[in-house]
Coordinates of C-alpha atoms in Angstrom, one line a residue:
M300 CA -16.1 -33.8 -108.4
T301 CA -19.1 -32.0 -106.9
K302 CA -18.2 -29.8 -104.0
E303 CA -20.3 -30.6 -100.9
P304 CA -22.1 -27.7 -99.4
M305 CA -21.1 -26.5 -95.9
I306 CA -22.9 -24.7 -93.2
R307 CA -21.4 -21.2 -93.3
Q308 CA -19.9 -19.7 -90.3
D309 CA -20.5 -15.9 -90.1
G310 CA -18.6 -15.1 -87.0
P311 CA -20.0 -14.4 -83.6
S312 CA -23.7 -13.8 -83.3
A313 CA -24.8 -10.2 -82.9
A314 CA -25.9 -9.2 -79.5
L315 CA -29.6 -9.8 -79.2
P316 CA -31.8 -9.7 -76.2
V317 CA -31.7 -13.2 -74.8
D318 CA -35.5 -13.7 -74.9
L319 CA -35.7 -12.5 -78.5
K320 CA -32.8 -14.8 -79.5
H321 CA -34.4 -17.8 -78.0
E322 CA -37.8 -16.9 -79.5
N323 CA -36.2 -16.6 -83.0
R324 CA -34.4 -20.0 -82.5
K325 CA -37.7 -21.5 -81.5
K326 CA -39.5 -20.2 -84.7
V327 CA -36.6 -21.4 -86.9
L328 CA -36.6 -24.9 -85.4
S329 CA -40.4 -25.2 -85.6
A330 CA -40.1 -25.0 -89.4
F331 CA -38.6 -28.5 -89.2
R332 CA -41.1 -29.9 -86.7
Y333 CA -42.8 -32.4 -89.0
G334 CA -39.8 -33.4 -91.0
Q335 CA -39.7 -30.7 -93.7
E336 CA -36.5 -29.7 -95.6
C337 CA -36.1 -26.0 -95.7
T338 CA -33.8 -23.3 -97.0
V339 CA -32.8 -20.2 -95.2
A340 CA -35.1 -18.2 -97.6
D341 CA -38.0 -20.6 -96.9
I342 CA -37.8 -20.0 -93.1
S343 CA -37.2 -16.2 -93.5
N344 CA -40.3 -15.9 -95.7
Q345 CA -42.3 -18.1 -93.3
T346 CA -41.3 -16.3 -90.1
G347 CA -40.4 -12.8 -91.1
I348 CA -36.9 -13.3 -89.4
S349 CA -33.9 -11.9 -91.4
R350 CA -31.9 -14.4 -93.4
L351 CA -28.8 -13.7 -91.3
T352 CA -30.6 -14.4 -88.1
V353 CA -32.1 -17.6 -89.5
M354 CA -28.7 -18.7 -90.7
R355 CA -27.1 -18.1 -87.3
A356 CA -29.9 -20.1 -85.6
I357 CA -29.3 -23.0 -88.0
Q358 CA -25.6 -22.9 -87.2
F359 CA -26.5 -23.1 -83.5
F360 CA -28.7 -26.2 -84.0
A361 CA -26.2 -27.8 -86.4
S362 CA -23.5 -27.5 -83.8
R363 CA -25.7 -29.5 -81.5
K364 CA -26.6 -32.1 -84.2
I365 CA -30.2 -31.1 -84.2
L366 CA -30.1 -29.9 -87.8
R367 CA -27.9 -30.9 -90.7
S368 CA -27.2 -29.8 -94.2
M369 CA -29.0 -31.9 -97.0
G370 CA -26.9 -30.4 -99.8
L371 CA -27.9 -27.9 -102.5
G372 CA -31.4 -27.7 -103.8
E373 CA -32.7 -26.7 -107.2
S374 CA -32.3 -23.2 -108.6
S375 CA -35.3 -21.0 -109.0
N376 CA -36.8 -20.3 -112.4
M377 CA -34.7 -17.1 -112.4
G378 CA -31.5 -19.2 -112.1
G379 CA -28.8 -18.1 -109.7
K380 CA -27.0 -19.9 -106.9
K381 CA -28.6 -23.1 -105.7
P382 CA -29.8 -22.8 -102.1
E383 CA -28.6 -25.0 -99.3
R384 CA -31.3 -27.2 -97.7
F385 CA -31.5 -28.3 -94.1
A386 CA -33.3 -31.0 -92.2
F387 CA -33.9 -32.3 -88.7
A388 CA -31.1 -34.5 -87.5
D389 CA -32.0 -35.9 -84.1
K390 CA -32.3 -39.7 -84.8
R391 CA -33.9 -40.7 -81.5
L392 CA -37.4 -42.2 -81.6
T393 CA -40.7 -41.9 -79.8
L394 CA -42.8 -44.8 -78.4
C395 CA -46.5 -44.5 -77.9
I396 CA -48.2 -47.2 -75.8
A397 CA -52.0 -47.7 -75.9
L398 CA -52.5 -49.7 -72.7
W399 CA -56.2 -50.3 -73.3
P400 CA -58.7 -52.9 -72.1
Q401 CA -58.3 -56.1 -74.1
S402 CA -55.5 -54.8 -76.3
T403 CA -52.2 -52.9 -76.3
R404 CA -50.5 -51.3 -79.2
L405 CA -46.9 -50.1 -79.4
S406 CA -46.2 -47.4 -82.0
L407 CA -42.7 -46.4 -82.9
R408 CA -42.1 -43.1 -84.8
S409 CA -39.3 -40.6 -85.4
I410 CA -39.5 -37.3 -83.4
T411 CA -40.9 -35.6 -86.5
G412 CA -43.5 -38.3 -87.0
T413 CA -42.3 -40.8 -89.6
P414 CA -43.8 -44.2 -88.7
V415 CA -41.2 -46.8 -88.0
A416 CA -43.1 -49.9 -86.6
E417 CA -46.2 -51.0 -84.8
G418 CA -47.1 -54.1 -82.7
D419 CA -50.2 -55.4 -80.9
F420 CA -50.8 -57.8 -78.1
A421 CA -53.7 -58.8 -75.9
S422 CA -53.9 -57.2 -72.5
D423 CA -55.9 -57.7 -69.3
L424 CA -56.1 -54.7 -67.1
R425 CA -58.0 -56.6 -64.4
R426 CA -54.7 -58.0 -63.1
T427 CA -52.5 -56.3 -60.5
L428 CA -50.5 -53.2 -61.6
D429 CA -47.2 -55.1 -61.1
E430 CA -48.4 -57.9 -63.3
V431 CA -49.6 -55.6 -66.0
F432 CA -46.4 -53.6 -66.1
A433 CA -44.1 -56.7 -66.0
D434 CA -46.0 -58.0 -69.0
L435 CA -45.8 -54.6 -70.7
E436 CA -42.0 -54.4 -70.1
A437 CA -41.4 -57.8 -71.7
H438 CA -43.4 -56.9 -74.8
I439 CA -41.6 -53.5 -75.1
D440 CA -38.2 -55.2 -74.9
A441 CA -39.2 -57.8 -77.5
F442 CA -40.7 -55.2 -79.8
L443 CA -37.7 -52.9 -79.7
A444 CA -35.3 -55.9 -80.2
D445 CA -37.4 -57.0 -83.2
H446 CA -37.0 -53.6 -84.8
K447 CA -33.3 -53.3 -83.9
T448 CA -33.5 -50.5 -81.5
S449 CA -33.3 -50.1 -77.7
K450 CA -34.6 -47.9 -74.9
N451 CA -31.6 -45.7 -74.9
K452 CA -32.4 -44.7 -78.5
L453 CA -35.7 -43.3 -77.5
Y454 CA -36.3 -39.6 -76.9
G455 CA -39.5 -40.4 -75.0
V456 CA -42.4 -42.7 -74.3
M457 CA -46.0 -41.8 -73.9
L458 CA -48.7 -44.1 -72.4
S459 CA -52.4 -43.7 -72.9
T460 CA -54.9 -45.6 -70.9
A461 CA -58.5 -45.7 -69.6
G462 CA -59.6 -43.5 -66.7
T463 CA -59.0 -40.0 -65.5
V464 CA -55.3 -39.1 -65.7
D465 CA -53.5 -36.1 -64.3
T466 CA -51.0 -35.5 -67.0
D467 CA -48.8 -33.1 -65.0
S468 CA -48.2 -35.6 -62.2
G469 CA -48.6 -38.8 -64.2
I470 CA -51.2 -40.1 -61.8
L471 CA -54.2 -42.2 -62.8
R472 CA -56.9 -41.0 -60.5
F473 CA -59.3 -43.8 -61.2
S474 CA -60.5 -46.2 -64.0
V475 CA -63.7 -48.1 -64.1
H476 CA -61.9 -50.7 -66.3
S477 CA -59.4 -51.6 -63.6
P478 CA -61.0 -50.7 -60.3
E479 CA -58.8 -53.3 -58.6
W480 CA -55.9 -50.8 -58.9
G481 CA -57.7 -48.4 -56.5
D482 CA -57.2 -44.7 -57.0
Q483 CA -54.3 -42.2 -57.2
I484 CA -52.1 -44.7 -59.0
P485 CA -48.6 -43.4 -59.9
V486 CA -48.6 -44.8 -63.4
R487 CA -45.8 -42.6 -64.7
D488 CA -43.5 -43.9 -61.9
Y489 CA -44.3 -47.5 -63.0
L490 CA -43.6 -46.6 -66.6
Q491 CA -40.4 -44.7 -65.7
R492 CA -39.2 -47.8 -63.8
I493 CA -39.5 -50.1 -66.8
M494 CA -38.1 -47.5 -69.3
G495 CA -35.0 -46.7 -67.4
E496 CA -33.1 -43.6 -68.6
T497 CA -35.5 -42.6 -71.3
P498 CA -35.6 -38.8 -70.8
V499 CA -39.3 -38.1 -71.3
V500 CA -42.2 -40.1 -69.9
L501 CA -45.8 -38.9 -70.4
V502 CA -49.2 -40.4 -69.4
E503 CA -52.6 -39.4 -70.6
N504 CA -56.2 -40.5 -70.9
A505 CA -57.0 -42.4 -74.1
G506 CA -59.8 -40.0 -75.2
K507 CA -57.6 -36.9 -74.9
T508 CA -54.7 -38.7 -76.6
A509 CA -56.8 -39.7 -79.7
G510 CA -58.4 -36.2 -79.6
R511 CA -55.0 -34.6 -80.0
A512 CA -54.6 -36.2 -83.4
V513 CA -56.9 -33.5 -84.9
L514 CA -54.3 -30.9 -84.0
H515 CA -51.9 -32.6 -86.4
Q516 CA -54.6 -33.3 -89.0
D517 CA -55.6 -29.7 -89.7
E518 CA -54.4 -26.3 -88.5
Q519 CA -58.0 -25.1 -88.3
Y520 CA -58.5 -27.1 -85.1
K521 CA -55.9 -25.0 -83.3
Q522 CA -58.3 -22.1 -83.4
G523 CA -61.6 -21.9 -81.4
R524 CA -63.3 -24.6 -79.3
V525 CA -63.2 -28.2 -80.5
L526 CA -64.7 -31.2 -78.8
T527 CA -63.7 -34.7 -79.9
I528 CA -65.7 -37.7 -78.7
F529 CA -63.9 -41.0 -78.1
S530 CA -66.4 -43.9 -78.4
A531 CA -65.2 -47.5 -78.0
W532 CA -64.9 -49.6 -74.8
G533 CA -65.6 -46.3 -73.0
L534 CA -66.8 -42.8 -73.8
S535 CA -65.0 -39.6 -73.2
A536 CA -64.1 -36.3 -74.8
C537 CA -61.2 -34.1 -75.4
M538 CA -61.9 -30.4 -75.1
I539 CA -59.5 -28.2 -77.1
E540 CA -59.5 -24.4 -76.8
D541 CA -57.1 -22.6 -79.3
G542 CA -55.0 -25.7 -79.5
R543 CA -54.8 -26.2 -75.7
I544 CA -56.2 -29.3 -74.0
L545 CA -58.5 -28.6 -71.1
S546 CA -58.3 -30.9 -68.0
G547 CA -59.2 -29.4 -64.7
P548 CA -57.9 -30.0 -61.1
L549 CA -59.5 -33.4 -60.9
S550 CA -58.8 -34.3 -64.6
L551 CA -62.6 -34.7 -65.0
V552 CA -63.0 -32.2 -67.9
G553 CA -64.0 -34.3 -70.9
E554 CA -65.5 -37.2 -68.9
I555 CA -68.8 -36.9 -70.7
G556 CA -69.4 -40.6 -70.6
H557 CA -70.3 -40.2 -67.0
M558 CA -72.7 -37.3 -67.6
S559 CA -76.1 -38.3 -66.2
I560 CA -78.7 -38.5 -69.0
D561 CA -81.4 -40.6 -67.4
C562 CA -81.4 -40.8 -63.6
H563 CA -84.2 -43.4 -63.7
D564 CA -82.1 -45.9 -65.7
V565 CA -81.7 -49.1 -63.8
E566 CA -78.1 -50.0 -65.0
L567 CA -75.4 -49.1 -62.5
C568 CA -72.3 -47.6 -64.2
G569 CA -68.8 -48.5 -63.0
C570 CA -68.5 -45.0 -61.7
G571 CA -71.2 -45.7 -59.1
R572 CA -74.1 -43.7 -60.7
H573 CA -77.1 -44.5 -62.8
G574 CA -78.0 -43.1 -66.2
C575 CA -74.5 -42.4 -67.5
L576 CA -74.3 -41.6 -71.2
E577 CA -71.5 -44.3 -71.5
R578 CA -74.0 -47.0 -70.5
L579 CA -77.0 -45.7 -72.5
V580 CA -75.1 -45.7 -75.8
S581 CA -72.9 -48.8 -75.2
R582 CA -72.9 -51.8 -77.6
E583 CA -74.1 -53.9 -74.7
R584 CA -77.2 -51.7 -74.2
L585 CA -78.0 -52.0 -77.9
I586 CA -77.6 -55.8 -77.8
R587 CA -80.0 -55.9 -74.8
M588 CA -82.5 -53.7 -76.6
L589 CA -82.4 -56.1 -79.6
E590 CA -82.9 -59.0 -77.3
E591 CA -85.9 -57.4 -75.7
K592 CA -87.4 -56.4 -79.0
P593 CA -85.9 -58.6 -81.8
A594 CA -85.6 -57.4 -85.3
P595 CA -87.9 -59.0 -87.9
A596 CA -86.6 -62.0 -89.9
D597 CA -85.9 -59.8 -93.0
S598 CA -83.8 -57.3 -91.1
P599 CA -80.0 -57.4 -91.3
L600 CA -80.0 -57.3 -87.5
A601 CA -82.1 -60.5 -87.1
G602 CA -80.3 -63.0 -84.9
I603 CA -77.1 -61.0 -84.9
G604 CA -76.7 -61.2 -81.1
R605 CA -73.3 -60.2 -79.8
E606 CA -72.0 -59.8 -83.3
L607 CA -73.7 -56.4 -83.5
S608 CA -71.3 -53.6 -84.4
F609 CA -72.0 -49.8 -84.7
Q610 CA -70.8 -49.9 -88.3
L611 CA -73.4 -52.6 -89.2
L612 CA -76.1 -50.8 -87.3
F613 CA -75.5 -47.5 -89.1
E614 CA -75.3 -49.1 -92.5
A615 CA -78.7 -50.8 -91.9
A616 CA -80.3 -47.6 -90.6
Q617 CA -79.0 -45.7 -93.6
N618 CA -80.5 -48.3 -95.9
G619 CA -83.9 -47.8 -94.2
D620 CA -84.2 -50.8 -91.9
A621 CA -86.9 -49.9 -89.3
R622 CA -85.4 -51.7 -86.2
A623 CA -81.9 -50.2 -87.0
R624 CA -83.5 -46.8 -87.2
E625 CA -85.1 -47.2 -83.9
L626 CA -81.8 -48.0 -82.2
T627 CA -80.0 -45.3 -84.1
D628 CA -82.7 -42.8 -83.0
H629 CA -82.1 -43.9 -79.4
L630 CA -78.4 -43.1 -79.9
A631 CA -79.1 -39.7 -81.5
R632 CA -81.4 -38.7 -78.7
C633 CA -78.9 -39.7 -75.9
Y634 CA -76.1 -37.9 -77.7
S635 CA -78.2 -34.8 -78.3
D636 CA -79.0 -34.5 -74.6
A637 CA -75.3 -34.8 -73.8
L638 CA -74.2 -32.3 -76.4
H639 CA -76.9 -29.9 -75.3
N640 CA -75.4 -30.0 -71.8
V641 CA -71.9 -29.6 -73.2
A642 CA -73.0 -26.7 -75.4
V643 CA -74.4 -24.6 -72.5
V644 CA -71.2 -24.9 -70.4
Y645 CA -68.5 -25.1 -73.1
N646 CA -70.1 -23.7 -76.3
P647 CA -67.9 -25.6 -78.9
D648 CA -67.4 -24.5 -82.5
Q649 CA -66.9 -28.0 -83.8
I650 CA -67.7 -31.5 -82.6
I651 CA -65.8 -34.5 -84.0
F652 CA -67.1 -38.1 -83.3
Q653 CA -64.2 -40.6 -83.3
G654 CA -64.3 -44.4 -83.0
S655 CA -67.6 -46.3 -83.0
A656 CA -69.8 -43.2 -83.4
G657 CA -67.4 -42.0 -86.1
H658 CA -69.1 -44.5 -88.4
A659 CA -72.5 -42.7 -88.0
C660 CA -74.7 -42.4 -91.0
A661 CA -76.6 -39.5 -92.5
Y662 CA -79.7 -40.7 -90.7
F663 CA -78.0 -40.4 -87.3
D664 CA -76.8 -37.0 -88.2
E665 CA -80.2 -35.8 -89.2
R666 CA -81.8 -37.2 -86.1
L667 CA -79.1 -35.7 -83.8
K668 CA -79.6 -32.2 -85.3
T669 CA -83.4 -32.5 -85.2
Y670 CA -83.3 -33.2 -81.4
M671 CA -80.8 -30.3 -80.9
K672 CA -83.2 -27.8 -82.7
D673 CA -85.6 -27.8 -79.7
F674 CA -83.4 -25.5 -77.7
R675 CA -84.4 -21.9 -78.5
Y676 CA -81.1 -20.3 -77.6
Y677 CA -79.4 -21.9 -80.6
P678 CA -79.2 -19.7 -83.8
S679 CA -81.4 -20.6 -86.7
G680 CA -78.5 -22.4 -88.3
E681 CA -76.4 -25.1 -86.6
A682 CA -75.2 -24.5 -83.1
F683 CA -71.8 -26.1 -84.0
R684 CA -70.3 -28.1 -86.9
V685 CA -70.4 -31.8 -86.6
R686 CA -67.9 -34.2 -88.2
Y687 CA -67.5 -38.0 -88.2
D688 CA -64.1 -39.6 -88.3
A689 CA -64.1 -43.4 -88.8
T690 CA -60.3 -43.7 -88.6
D691 CA -59.2 -46.6 -86.3
L692 CA -58.9 -45.2 -82.8
L693 CA -55.6 -46.9 -82.2
A694 CA -54.2 -45.1 -85.2
L695 CA -55.5 -41.8 -83.9
N696 CA -54.0 -42.6 -80.5
A697 CA -50.6 -43.3 -82.1
I698 CA -50.7 -39.9 -83.8
G699 CA -51.9 -38.1 -80.7
G700 CA -49.3 -39.8 -78.5
W701 CA -46.5 -38.9 -80.9
Y702 CA -47.9 -35.3 -81.1
M703 CA -47.5 -35.0 -77.3
L704 CA -43.9 -36.1 -77.4
N705 CA -43.2 -33.9 -80.5
E706 CA -44.7 -30.9 -78.8
H707 CA -42.7 -31.6 -75.6
Y708 CA -39.5 -31.8 -77.6
F709 CA -40.0 -28.5 -79.5
Q710 CA -41.2 -26.6 -76.4
D711 CA -38.3 -27.6 -74.2
P712 CA -36.6 -24.2 -73.3
L713 CA -33.3 -25.9 -72.8
L714 CA -33.2 -26.6 -76.5
Y715 CA -32.8 -22.9 -77.3
Q716 CA -30.3 -21.9 -74.6
D717 CA -26.6 -21.5 -75.1

């Protein structure tokens, strides 16, 4: 019979300054943040903490059922005793809700990020807030039941939606997609009401939620200044500085969709102003431009009407279609003006287009950078790196929403106290 490994007990912990002990525990637990299995030696090598201190921290978390033994691993090439491996043990789940115009997605994951289930349903944010949340509650209950779980098995729930959101208070300040709600709407209170005893309830703007996904995609995005641009039914940005999301007292940081680009433009934006970037680069604006100047019969854009998509436009432009290139040039000029304004107040290292503009072609990229070169303060090379991410925005939102809850879990100071 194979003897099962056991978490060793080494007697009482040595007296360490409380702050140092908590910091060491935090570093040890962070090694398991994304579901990794680790040995004591793995964590010691990664953190520089002594093996004895690492083992005592693991014992602390195991006693609280946060970590558990996974048995003995493989011996090294040098032979010797097989090391014991440990893994995250908290089985609660996270729920991310994308409460967006026209559609809502529910995404269920483990605390460490393993996808469990997803579900979509149509949504209409033009109804009253009570009606929207009553409908949302019914869909959540059905979704959880279908996947044999319940609200009391959730660690937390995170909701992303259109509009400016104060994450700290959970207040939706205003949304042009549901002006009937008014302003200063306590969305987190509504969500807490339908989620009951779920311990963590968070609310965030959709653009900032999807933008957070890059922090999980690559560690490089946790250094320097990164700007992600969310382009879909609305346009906004997530400004990230050394891994920290910028917001501001009115939660307006990142609302570049309402940056005035052409004050003489006749279209009135839902925010109450003219010439907003969001309206100038919208699909509706491109459709109207095509109606005013139709594409020739041999163009892939001929007669396309409301079926026009950004992906189709960029493909046609890359293939040399003249009308598609005119429209793409319009987009590049508008975005270049906006990025110029962003650059002189924020000076990002990297810009990442997500969503509709994430499908942009090489022709768009070339035109964008050509327009940007006119500014003499930029160095001879590129002012910043530009990347295009065509990943589905709802998928990025699910990652970003889970990331918020995961971060909240592992930063909770109560987790590390005796």
